[in-house]
């Protein structure tokens, strides 16, 4: 089975007070199976809102145990070009969401 990039919204559904059981179960399955992956924009989105230093450290330890998809400068440039083409066709999304999708 291949690695699965878990997007910010899935993590938020997993950890929010209104968690979604089937999302939580799938994330748990991926993490336990060592198939969960993340990337730096997702880490930023998740960590920038953590309220305390202790919780921030705990989240960092947890998320650093996942597979990391690194982004190079070339990836950023290609993602920007891809996003520009999609926007010119009328697709609207946040910049970081284009990067993650790329």
PDB file of N, CA and C in Angstrom:
ATOM      1  N   UNK A   1       0.848  -1.188   0.000  1.00  0.00           N
ATOM      2  CA  UNK A   1       0.000   0.000   0.000  1.00  0.00           C
ATOM      3  C   UNK A   1       0.892   1.249   0.000  1.00  0.00           C
ATOM      4  N   UNK A   2       0.433   2.313  -0.614  1.00  0.00           N
ATOM      5  CA  UNK A   2       1.185   3.561  -0.731  1.00  0.00           C
ATOM      6  C   UNK A   2       0.968   4.466   0.471  1.00  0.00           C
ATOM      7  N   UNK A   3       1.899   5.407   0.640  1.00  0.00           N
ATOM      8  CA  UNK A   3       1.733   6.428   1.664  1.00  0.00           C
ATOM      9  C   UNK A   3       0.532   7.303   1.326  1.00  0.00           C
ATOM     10  N   UNK A   4      -0.098   7.841   2.371  1.00  0.00           N
ATOM     11  CA  UNK A   4      -1.263   8.702   2.194  1.00  0.00           C
ATOM     12  C   UNK A   4      -0.988  10.039   2.861  1.00  0.00           C
ATOM     13  N   UNK A   5      -1.081  11.109   2.074  1.00  0.00           N
ATOM     14  CA  UNK A   5      -0.927  12.462   2.601  1.00  0.00           C
ATOM     15  C   UNK A   5      -2.224  12.837   3.307  1.00  0.00           C
ATOM     16  N   UNK A   6      -2.148  13.100   4.600  1.00  0.00           N
ATOM     17  CA  UNK A   6      -3.334  13.465   5.377  1.00  0.00           C
ATOM     18  C   UNK A   6      -3.400  14.989   5.441  1.00  0.00           C
ATOM     19  N   UNK A   7      -4.445  15.543   4.852  1.00  0.00           N
ATOM     20  CA  UNK A   7      -4.601  16.988   4.749  1.00  0.00           C
ATOM     21  C   UNK A   7      -5.005  17.592   6.100  1.00  0.00           C
ATOM     22  N   UNK A   8      -4.791  18.868   6.220  1.00  0.00           N
ATOM     23  CA  UNK A   8      -5.114  19.610   7.444  1.00  0.00           C
ATOM     24  C   UNK A   8      -6.565  19.410   7.871  1.00  0.00           C
ATOM     25  N   UNK A   9      -7.477  19.487   6.920  1.00  0.00           N
ATOM     26  CA  UNK A   9      -8.896  19.363   7.271  1.00  0.00           C
ATOM     27  C   UNK A   9      -9.198  18.004   7.883  1.00  0.00           C
ATOM     28  N   UNK A  10      -8.553  16.944   7.411  1.00  0.00           N
ATOM     29  CA  UNK A  10      -8.775  15.618   8.002  1.00  0.00           C
ATOM     30  C   UNK A  10      -8.258  15.585   9.436  1.00  0.00           C
ATOM     31  N   UNK A  11      -7.079  16.164   9.683  1.00  0.00           N
ATOM     32  CA  UNK A  11      -6.550  16.219  11.044  1.00  0.00           C
ATOM     33  C   UNK A  11      -7.503  16.986  11.950  1.00  0.00           C
ATOM     34  N   UNK A  12      -8.049  18.093  11.453  1.00  0.00           N
ATOM     35  CA  UNK A  12      -8.949  18.894  12.272  1.00  0.00           C
ATOM     36  C   UNK A  12     -10.237  18.140  12.585  1.00  0.00           C
ATOM     37  N   UNK A  13     -10.765  17.394  11.602  1.00  0.00           N
ATOM     38  CA  UNK A  13     -11.932  16.556  11.874  1.00  0.00           C
ATOM     39  C   UNK A  13     -11.597  15.454  12.869  1.00  0.00           C
ATOM     40  N   UNK A  14     -10.357  15.034  12.869  1.00  0.00           N
ATOM     41  CA  UNK A  14      -9.915  13.964  13.768  1.00  0.00           C
ATOM     42  C   UNK A  14      -9.794  14.450  15.209  1.00  0.00           C
ATOM     43  N   UNK A  15      -9.271  15.650  15.406  1.00  0.00           N
ATOM     44  CA  UNK A  15      -8.956  16.126  16.750  1.00  0.00           C
ATOM     45  C   UNK A  15      -9.941  17.139  17.319  1.00  0.00           C
ATOM     46  N   UNK A  16     -10.922  17.527  16.560  1.00  0.00           N
ATOM     47  CA  UNK A  16     -11.853  18.544  17.059  1.00  0.00           C
ATOM     48  C   UNK A  16     -12.850  17.928  18.034  1.00  0.00           C
ATOM     49  N   UNK A  17     -13.507  18.778  18.820  1.00  0.00           N
ATOM     50  CA  UNK A  17     -14.541  18.268  19.728  1.00  0.00           C
ATOM     51  C   UNK A  17     -15.669  17.551  18.980  1.00  0.00           C
ATOM     52  N   UNK A  18     -15.848  17.904  17.711  1.00  0.00           N
ATOM     53  CA  UNK A  18     -16.876  17.240  16.891  1.00  0.00           C
ATOM     54  C   UNK A  18     -16.203  16.290  15.911  1.00  0.00           C
ATOM     55  N   UNK A  19     -15.352  15.417  16.425  1.00  0.00           N
ATOM     56  CA  UNK A  19     -14.619  14.502  15.563  1.00  0.00           C
ATOM     57  C   UNK A  19     -15.579  13.670  14.706  1.00  0.00           C
ATOM     58  N   UNK A  20     -15.064  13.241  13.574  1.00  0.00           N
ATOM     59  CA  UNK A  20     -15.840  12.410  12.651  1.00  0.00           C
ATOM     60  C   UNK A  20     -15.264  10.996  12.758  1.00  0.00           C
ATOM     61  N   UNK A  21     -16.028  10.062  13.319  1.00  0.00           N
ATOM     62  CA  UNK A  21     -15.477   8.729  13.616  1.00  0.00           C
ATOM     63  C   UNK A  21     -14.811   8.023  12.434  1.00  0.00           C
ATOM     64  N   UNK A  22     -15.394   8.070  11.234  1.00  0.00           N
ATOM     65  CA  UNK A  22     -14.768   7.335  10.134  1.00  0.00           C
ATOM     66  C   UNK A  22     -13.452   7.991   9.690  1.00  0.00           C
ATOM     67  N   UNK A  23     -13.336   9.301   9.852  1.00  0.00           N
ATOM     68  CA  UNK A  23     -12.062   9.972   9.549  1.00  0.00           C
ATOM     69  C   UNK A  23     -11.043   9.613  10.622  1.00  0.00           C
ATOM     70  N   UNK A  24     -11.443   9.680  11.894  1.00  0.00           N
ATOM     71  CA  UNK A  24     -10.548   9.301  12.991  1.00  0.00           C
ATOM     72  C   UNK A  24     -10.053   7.863  12.809  1.00  0.00           C
ATOM     73  N   UNK A  25     -10.947   6.944  12.474  1.00  0.00           N
ATOM     74  CA  UNK A  25     -10.567   5.540  12.308  1.00  0.00           C
ATOM     75  C   UNK A  25      -9.592   5.351  11.159  1.00  0.00           C
ATOM     76  N   UNK A  26      -9.801   6.066  10.057  1.00  0.00           N
ATOM     77  CA  UNK A  26      -8.898   5.943   8.906  1.00  0.00           C
ATOM     78  C   UNK A  26      -7.520   6.516   9.230  1.00  0.00           C
ATOM     79  N   UNK A  27      -7.479   7.659   9.898  1.00  0.00           N
ATOM     80  CA  UNK A  27      -6.190   8.233  10.284  1.00  0.00           C
ATOM     81  C   UNK A  27      -5.466   7.294  11.240  1.00  0.00           C
ATOM     82  N   UNK A  28      -6.174   6.757  12.209  1.00  0.00           N
ATOM     83  CA  UNK A  28      -5.572   5.812  13.152  1.00  0.00           C
ATOM     84  C   UNK A  28      -4.985   4.619  12.410  1.00  0.00           C
ATOM     85  N   UNK A  29      -5.727   4.085  11.459  1.00  0.00           N
ATOM     86  CA  UNK A  29      -5.269   2.943  10.658  1.00  0.00           C
ATOM     87  C   UNK A  29      -3.998   3.294   9.881  1.00  0.00           C
ATOM     88  N   UNK A  30      -3.963   4.477   9.273  1.00  0.00           N
ATOM     89  CA  UNK A  30      -2.794   4.896   8.506  1.00  0.00           C
ATOM     90  C   UNK A  30      -1.576   5.113   9.398  1.00  0.00           C
ATOM     91  N   UNK A  31      -1.776   5.756  10.547  1.00  0.00           N
ATOM     92  CA  UNK A  31      -0.656   6.008  11.461  1.00  0.00           C
ATOM     93  C   UNK A  31      -0.109   4.683  11.994  1.00  0.00           C
ATOM     94  N   UNK A  32      -0.990   3.819  12.452  1.00  0.00           N
ATOM     95  CA  UNK A  32      -0.545   2.513  12.986  1.00  0.00           C
ATOM     96  C   UNK A  32       0.123   1.659  11.917  1.00  0.00           C
ATOM     97  N   UNK A  33      -0.315   1.800  10.667  1.00  0.00           N
ATOM     98  CA  UNK A  33       0.276   1.042   9.574  1.00  0.00           C
ATOM     99  C   UNK A  33       1.518   1.696   8.981  1.00  0.00           C
ATOM    100  N   UNK A  34       1.973   2.800   9.578  1.00  0.00           N
ATOM    101  CA  UNK A  34       3.136   3.547   9.112  1.00  0.00           C
ATOM    102  C   UNK A  34       2.964   4.018   7.662  1.00  0.00           C
ATOM    103  N   UNK A  35       1.738   4.413   7.325  1.00  0.00           N
ATOM    104  CA  UNK A  35       1.435   4.865   5.973  1.00  0.00           C
ATOM    105  C   UNK A  35       1.020   6.331   5.921  1.00  0.00           C
ATOM    106  N   UNK A  36       1.011   7.012   7.052  1.00  0.00           N
ATOM    107  CA  UNK A  36       0.583   8.410   7.118  1.00  0.00           C
ATOM    108  C   UNK A  36       1.741   9.329   6.746  1.00  0.00           C
ATOM    109  N   UNK A  37       1.420  10.332   5.942  1.00  0.00           N
ATOM    110  CA  UNK A  37       2.440  11.293   5.508  1.00  0.00           C
ATOM    111  C   UNK A  37       1.917  12.713   5.687  1.00  0.00           C
ATOM    112  N   UNK A  38       2.871  13.632   5.745  1.00  0.00           N
ATOM    113  CA  UNK A  38       2.547  15.056   5.837  1.00  0.00           C
ATOM    114  C   UNK A  38       3.592  15.821   5.039  1.00  0.00           C
ATOM    115  N   UNK A  39       3.439  17.118   5.007  1.00  0.00           N
ATOM    116  CA  UNK A  39       4.396  17.987   4.339  1.00  0.00           C
ATOM    117  C   UNK A  39       4.430  19.319   5.085  1.00  0.00           C
ATOM    118  N   UNK A  40       5.428  20.124   4.834  1.00  0.00           N
ATOM    119  CA  UNK A  40       5.637  21.343   5.624  1.00  0.00           C
ATOM    120  C   UNK A  40       4.444  22.306   5.625  1.00  0.00           C
ATOM    121  N   UNK A  41       3.729  22.538   4.509  1.00  0.00           N
ATOM    122  CA  UNK A  41       2.571  23.431   4.603  1.00  0.00           C
ATOM    123  C   UNK A  41       1.481  22.902   5.545  1.00  0.00           C
ATOM    124  N   UNK A  42       1.287  21.591   5.564  1.00  0.00           N
ATOM    125  CA  UNK A  42       0.300  21.013   6.480  1.00  0.00           C
ATOM    126  C   UNK A  42       0.771  21.171   7.920  1.00  0.00           C
ATOM    127  N   UNK A  43       2.050  20.933   8.164  1.00  0.00           N
ATOM    128  CA  UNK A  43       2.590  21.134   9.516  1.00  0.00           C
ATOM    129  C   UNK A  43       2.355  22.568   9.973  1.00  0.00           C
ATOM    130  N   UNK A  44       2.636  23.523   9.084  1.00  0.00           N
ATOM    131  CA  UNK A  44       2.420  24.930   9.425  1.00  0.00           C
ATOM    132  C   UNK A  44       0.958  25.191   9.759  1.00  0.00           C
ATOM    133  N   UNK A  45       0.051  24.716   8.898  1.00  0.00           N
ATOM    134  CA  UNK A  45      -1.376  24.957   9.136  1.00  0.00           C
ATOM    135  C   UNK A  45      -1.825  24.377  10.475  1.00  0.00           C
ATOM    136  N   UNK A  46      -1.323  23.204  10.816  1.00  0.00           N
ATOM    137  CA  UNK A  46      -1.736  22.566  12.068  1.00  0.00           C
ATOM    138  C   UNK A  46      -1.108  23.234  13.286  1.00  0.00           C
ATOM    139  N   UNK A  47       0.170  23.563  13.200  1.00  0.00           N
ATOM    140  CA  UNK A  47       0.905  24.022  14.379  1.00  0.00           C
ATOM    141  C   UNK A  47       0.731  25.500  14.697  1.00  0.00           C
ATOM    142  N   UNK A  48       0.406  26.331  13.713  1.00  0.00           N
ATOM    143  CA  UNK A  48       0.356  27.769  13.996  1.00  0.00           C
ATOM    144  C   UNK A  48      -0.769  28.127  14.968  1.00  0.00           C
ATOM    145  N   UNK A  49      -1.757  27.281  15.099  1.00  0.00           N
ATOM    146  CA  UNK A  49      -2.876  27.593  15.989  1.00  0.00           C
ATOM    147  C   UNK A  49      -2.855  26.879  17.324  1.00  0.00           C
ATOM    148  N   UNK A  50      -1.803  26.120  17.595  1.00  0.00           N
ATOM    149  CA  UNK A  50      -1.730  25.394  18.874  1.00  0.00           C
ATOM    150  C   UNK A  50      -1.559  26.407  20.001  1.00  0.00           C
ATOM    151  N   UNK A  51      -2.404  26.327  21.046  1.00  0.00           N
ATOM    152  CA  UNK A  51      -2.448  27.384  22.048  1.00  0.00           C
ATOM    153  C   UNK A  51      -1.285  27.442  23.043  1.00  0.00           C
ATOM    154  N   UNK A  52      -0.598  26.337  23.322  1.00  0.00           N
ATOM    155  CA  UNK A  52       0.437  26.393  24.366  1.00  0.00           C
ATOM    156  C   UNK A  52       1.725  25.745  23.891  1.00  0.00           C
ATOM    157  N   UNK A  53       2.824  26.128  24.545  1.00  0.00           N
ATOM    158  CA  UNK A  53       4.129  25.565  24.215  1.00  0.00           C
ATOM    159  C   UNK A  53       4.199  24.072  24.448  1.00  0.00           C
ATOM    160  N   UNK A  54       3.599  23.587  25.531  1.00  0.00           N
ATOM    161  CA  UNK A  54       3.618  22.150  25.817  1.00  0.00           C
ATOM    162  C   UNK A  54       2.868  21.376  24.749  1.00  0.00           C
ATOM    163  N   UNK A  55       1.711  21.885  24.385  1.00  0.00           N
ATOM    164  CA  UNK A  55       0.908  21.217  23.359  1.00  0.00           C
ATOM    165  C   UNK A  55       1.614  21.292  22.002  1.00  0.00           C
ATOM    166  N   UNK A  56       2.261  22.415  21.736  1.00  0.00           N
ATOM    167  CA  UNK A  56       3.020  22.568  20.498  1.00  0.00           C
ATOM    168  C   UNK A  56       4.103  21.496  20.419  1.00  0.00           C
ATOM    169  N   UNK A  57       4.837  21.301  21.502  1.00  0.00           N
ATOM    170  CA  UNK A  57       5.902  20.284  21.540  1.00  0.00           C
ATOM    171  C   UNK A  57       5.333  18.889  21.333  1.00  0.00           C
ATOM    172  N   UNK A  58       4.189  18.616  21.948  1.00  0.00           N
ATOM    173  CA  UNK A  58       3.557  17.299  21.820  1.00  0.00           C
ATOM    174  C   UNK A  58       3.138  17.053  20.370  1.00  0.00           C
ATOM    175  N   UNK A  59       2.515  18.056  19.747  1.00  0.00           N
ATOM    176  CA  UNK A  59       2.096  17.925  18.349  1.00  0.00           C
ATOM    177  C   UNK A  59       3.315  17.745  17.437  1.00  0.00           C
ATOM    178  N   UNK A  60       4.374  18.490  17.698  1.00  0.00           N
ATOM    179  CA  UNK A  60       5.591  18.364  16.881  1.00  0.00           C
ATOM    180  C   UNK A  60       6.150  16.949  16.951  1.00  0.00           C
ATOM    181  N   UNK A  61       6.218  16.397  18.146  1.00  0.00           N
ATOM    182  CA  UNK A  61       6.723  15.022  18.300  1.00  0.00           C
ATOM    183  C   UNK A  61       5.840  14.045  17.537  1.00  0.00           C
ATOM    184  N   UNK A  62       4.538  14.191  17.677  1.00  0.00           N
ATOM    185  CA  UNK A  62       3.607  13.278  17.015  1.00  0.00           C
ATOM    186  C   UNK A  62       3.727  13.394  15.494  1.00  0.00           C
ATOM    187  N   UNK A  63       3.666  14.612  14.987  1.00  0.00           N
ATOM    188  CA  UNK A  63       3.685  14.811  13.540  1.00  0.00           C
ATOM    189  C   UNK A  63       5.039  14.477  12.920  1.00  0.00           C
ATOM    190  N   UNK A  64       6.114  14.645  13.689  1.00  0.00           N
ATOM    191  CA  UNK A  64       7.441  14.322  13.149  1.00  0.00           C
ATOM    192  C   UNK A  64       7.635  12.821  12.992  1.00  0.00           C
ATOM    193  N   UNK A  65       6.762  12.023  13.595  1.00  0.00           N
ATOM    194  CA  UNK A  65       6.863  10.571  13.442  1.00  0.00           C
ATOM    195  C   UNK A  65       6.269  10.101  12.111  1.00  0.00           C
ATOM    196  N   UNK A  66       5.589  10.997  11.396  1.00  0.00           N
ATOM    197  CA  UNK A  66       4.980  10.646  10.114  1.00  0.00           C
ATOM    198  C   UNK A  66       6.009  10.768   8.995  1.00  0.00           C
ATOM    199  N   UNK A  67       5.731  10.128   7.880  1.00  0.00           N
ATOM    200  CA  UNK A  67       6.570  10.308   6.700  1.00  0.00           C
ATOM    201  C   UNK A  67       6.420  11.756   6.231  1.00  0.00           C
ATOM    202  N   UNK A  68       7.522  12.343   5.792  1.00  0.00           N
ATOM    203  CA  UNK A  68       7.516  13.730   5.340  1.00  0.00           C
ATOM    204  C   UNK A  68       7.750  13.781   3.828  1.00  0.00           C
ATOM    205  N   UNK A  69       6.869  14.471   3.123  1.00  0.00           N
ATOM    206  CA  UNK A  69       7.098  14.748   1.714  1.00  0.00           C
ATOM    207  C   UNK A  69       7.780  16.109   1.644  1.00  0.00           C
ATOM    208  N   UNK A  70       9.083  16.137   1.380  1.00  0.00           N
ATOM    209  CA  UNK A  70       9.788  17.425   1.345  1.00  0.00           C
ATOM    210  C   UNK A  70       9.422  18.218   0.097  1.00  0.00           C
ATOM    211  N   UNK A  71       9.500  19.526   0.211  1.00  0.00           N
ATOM    212  CA  UNK A  71       9.249  20.407  -0.929  1.00  0.00           C
ATOM    213  C   UNK A  71      10.530  21.168  -1.248  1.00  0.00           C
ATOM    214  N   UNK A  72      10.962  21.061  -2.483  1.00  0.00           N
ATOM    215  CA  UNK A  72      12.151  21.772  -2.936  1.00  0.00           C
ATOM    216  C   UNK A  72      11.727  23.106  -3.563  1.00  0.00           C
ATOM    217  N   UNK A  73      12.697  23.930  -3.855  1.00  0.00           N
ATOM    218  CA  UNK A  73      12.394  25.188  -4.537  1.00  0.00           C
ATOM    219  C   UNK A  73      11.724  24.915  -5.881  1.00  0.00           C
ATOM    220  N   UNK A  74      12.190  23.890  -6.578  1.00  0.00           N
ATOM    221  CA  UNK A  74      11.584  23.531  -7.865  1.00  0.00           C
ATOM    222  C   UNK A  74      10.115  23.148  -7.690  1.00  0.00           C
ATOM    223  N   UNK A  75       9.790  22.440  -6.597  1.00  0.00           N
ATOM    224  CA  UNK A  75       8.393  22.082  -6.327  1.00  0.00           C
ATOM    225  C   UNK A  75       7.546  23.327  -6.134  1.00  0.00           C
ATOM    226  N   UNK A  76       8.065  24.298  -5.385  1.00  0.00           N
ATOM    227  CA  UNK A  76       7.317  25.539  -5.150  1.00  0.00           C
ATOM    228  C   UNK A  76       7.048  26.264  -6.472  1.00  0.00           C
ATOM    229  N   UNK A  77       8.058  26.316  -7.321  1.00  0.00           N
ATOM    230  CA  UNK A  77       7.897  27.000  -8.601  1.00  0.00           C
ATOM    231  C   UNK A  77       6.909  26.277  -9.512  1.00  0.00           C
ATOM    232  N   UNK A  78       7.003  24.958  -9.571  1.00  0.00           N
ATOM    233  CA  UNK A  78       6.061  24.183 -10.387  1.00  0.00           C
ATOM    234  C   UNK A  78       4.643  24.302  -9.837  1.00  0.00           C
ATOM    235  N   UNK A  79       4.515  24.272  -8.517  1.00  0.00           N
ATOM    236  CA  UNK A  79       3.190  24.418  -7.902  1.00  0.00           C
ATOM    237  C   UNK A  79       2.604  25.792  -8.207  1.00  0.00           C
ATOM    238  N   UNK A  80       3.436  26.818  -8.187  1.00  0.00           N
ATOM    239  CA  UNK A  80       2.958  28.173  -8.495  1.00  0.00           C
ATOM    240  C   UNK A  80       2.475  28.254  -9.938  1.00  0.00           C
ATOM    241  N   UNK A  81       3.216  27.652 -10.848  1.00  0.00           N
ATOM    242  CA  UNK A  81       2.820  27.654 -12.261  1.00  0.00           C
ATOM    243  C   UNK A  81       1.509  26.879 -12.443  1.00  0.00           C
ATOM    244  N   UNK A  82       1.407  25.735 -11.788  1.00  0.00           N
ATOM    245  CA  UNK A  82       0.194  24.910 -11.850  1.00  0.00           C
ATOM    246  C   UNK A  82      -0.999  25.688 -11.293  1.00  0.00           C
ATOM    247  N   UNK A  83      -0.798  26.348 -10.153  1.00  0.00           N
ATOM    248  CA  UNK A  83      -1.879  27.131  -9.536  1.00  0.00           C
ATOM    249  C   UNK A  83      -2.296  28.285 -10.437  1.00  0.00           C
ATOM    250  N   UNK A  84      -1.329  28.927 -11.068  1.00  0.00           N
ATOM    251  CA  UNK A  84      -1.640  30.042 -11.974  1.00  0.00           C
ATOM    252  C   UNK A  84      -2.517  29.566 -13.117  1.00  0.00           C
ATOM    253  N   UNK A  85      -2.189  28.400 -13.685  1.00  0.00           N
ATOM    254  CA  UNK A  85      -3.003  27.852 -14.783  1.00  0.00           C
ATOM    255  C   UNK A  85      -4.419  27.542 -14.303  1.00  0.00           C
ATOM    256  N   UNK A  86      -4.535  26.945 -13.135  1.00  0.00           N
ATOM    257  CA  UNK A  86      -5.863  26.618 -12.611  1.00  0.00           C
ATOM    258  C   UNK A  86      -6.675  27.868 -12.305  1.00  0.00           C
ATOM    259  N   UNK A  87      -6.022  28.876 -11.723  1.00  0.00           N
ATOM    260  CA  UNK A  87      -6.734  30.131 -11.441  1.00  0.00           C
ATOM    261  C   UNK A  87      -7.191  30.805 -12.721  1.00  0.00           C
ATOM    262  N   UNK A  88      -6.367  30.724 -13.774  1.00  0.00           N
ATOM    263  CA  UNK A  88      -6.755  31.343 -15.046  1.00  0.00           C
ATOM    264  C   UNK A  88      -7.968  30.650 -15.655  1.00  0.00           C
ATOM    265  N   UNK A  89      -8.232  29.422 -15.219  1.00  0.00           N
ATOM    266  CA  UNK A  89      -9.419  28.677 -15.668  1.00  0.00           C
ATOM    267  C   UNK A  89     -10.598  28.845 -14.715  1.00  0.00           C
ATOM    268  N   UNK A  90     -10.410  29.698 -13.695  1.00  0.00           N
ATOM    269  CA  UNK A  90     -11.511  30.011 -12.800  1.00  0.00           C
ATOM    270  C   UNK A  90     -11.543  29.244 -11.490  1.00  0.00           C
ATOM    271  N   UNK A  91     -10.586  28.357 -11.260  1.00  0.00           N
ATOM    272  CA  UNK A  91     -10.563  27.618  -9.993  1.00  0.00           C
ATOM    273  C   UNK A  91     -10.015  28.516  -8.894  1.00  0.00           C
ATOM    274  N   UNK A  92     -10.737  28.591  -7.794  1.00  0.00           N
ATOM    275  CA  UNK A  92     -10.310  29.430  -6.674  1.00  0.00           C
ATOM    276  C   UNK A  92      -9.989  28.551  -5.481  1.00  0.00           C
ATOM    277  N   UNK A  93      -8.844  28.803  -4.870  1.00  0.00           N
ATOM    278  CA  UNK A  93      -8.423  28.104  -3.661  1.00  0.00           C
ATOM    279  C   UNK A  93      -7.362  28.945  -2.982  1.00  0.00           C
ATOM    280  N   UNK A  94      -7.116  28.647  -1.723  1.00  0.00           N
ATOM    281  CA  UNK A  94      -6.046  29.331  -1.002  1.00  0.00           C
ATOM    282  C   UNK A  94      -4.700  28.887  -1.573  1.00  0.00           C
ATOM    283  N   UNK A  95      -3.742  29.773  -1.514  1.00  0.00           N
ATOM    284  CA  UNK A  95      -2.411  29.488  -2.054  1.00  0.00           C
ATOM    285  C   UNK A  95      -1.835  28.209  -1.457  1.00  0.00           C
ATOM    286  N   UNK A  96      -1.897  28.070  -0.151  1.00  0.00           N
ATOM    287  CA  UNK A  96      -1.312  26.888   0.486  1.00  0.00           C
ATOM    288  C   UNK A  96      -2.055  25.630   0.071  1.00  0.00           C
ATOM    289  N   UNK A  97      -3.346  25.722  -0.208  1.00  0.00           N
ATOM    290  CA  UNK A  97      -4.093  24.550  -0.659  1.00  0.00           C
ATOM    291  C   UNK A  97      -3.648  24.117  -2.056  1.00  0.00           C
ATOM    292  N   UNK A  98      -3.334  25.077  -2.920  1.00  0.00           N
ATOM    293  CA  UNK A  98      -2.776  24.728  -4.225  1.00  0.00           C
ATOM    294  C   UNK A  98      -1.451  24.002  -4.032  1.00  0.00           C
ATOM    295  N   UNK A  99      -0.615  24.501  -3.155  1.00  0.00           N
ATOM    296  CA  UNK A  99       0.687  23.884  -2.917  1.00  0.00           C
ATOM    297  C   UNK A  99       0.536  22.458  -2.410  1.00  0.00           C
ATOM    298  N   UNK A 100      -0.337  22.260  -1.447  1.00  0.00           N
ATOM    299  CA  UNK A 100      -0.561  20.920  -0.893  1.00  0.00           C
ATOM    300  C   UNK A 100      -1.113  19.993  -1.970  1.00  0.00           C
ATOM    301  N   UNK A 101      -2.055  20.476  -2.754  1.00  0.00           N
ATOM    302  CA  UNK A 101      -2.646  19.649  -3.808  1.00  0.00           C
ATOM    303  C   UNK A 101      -1.609  19.270  -4.856  1.00  0.00           C
ATOM    304  N   UNK A 102      -0.718  20.196  -5.160  1.00  0.00           N
ATOM    305  CA  UNK A 102       0.312  19.906  -6.154  1.00  0.00           C
ATOM    306  C   UNK A 102       1.165  18.755  -5.679  1.00  0.00           C
TER     307      UNK A 102
END
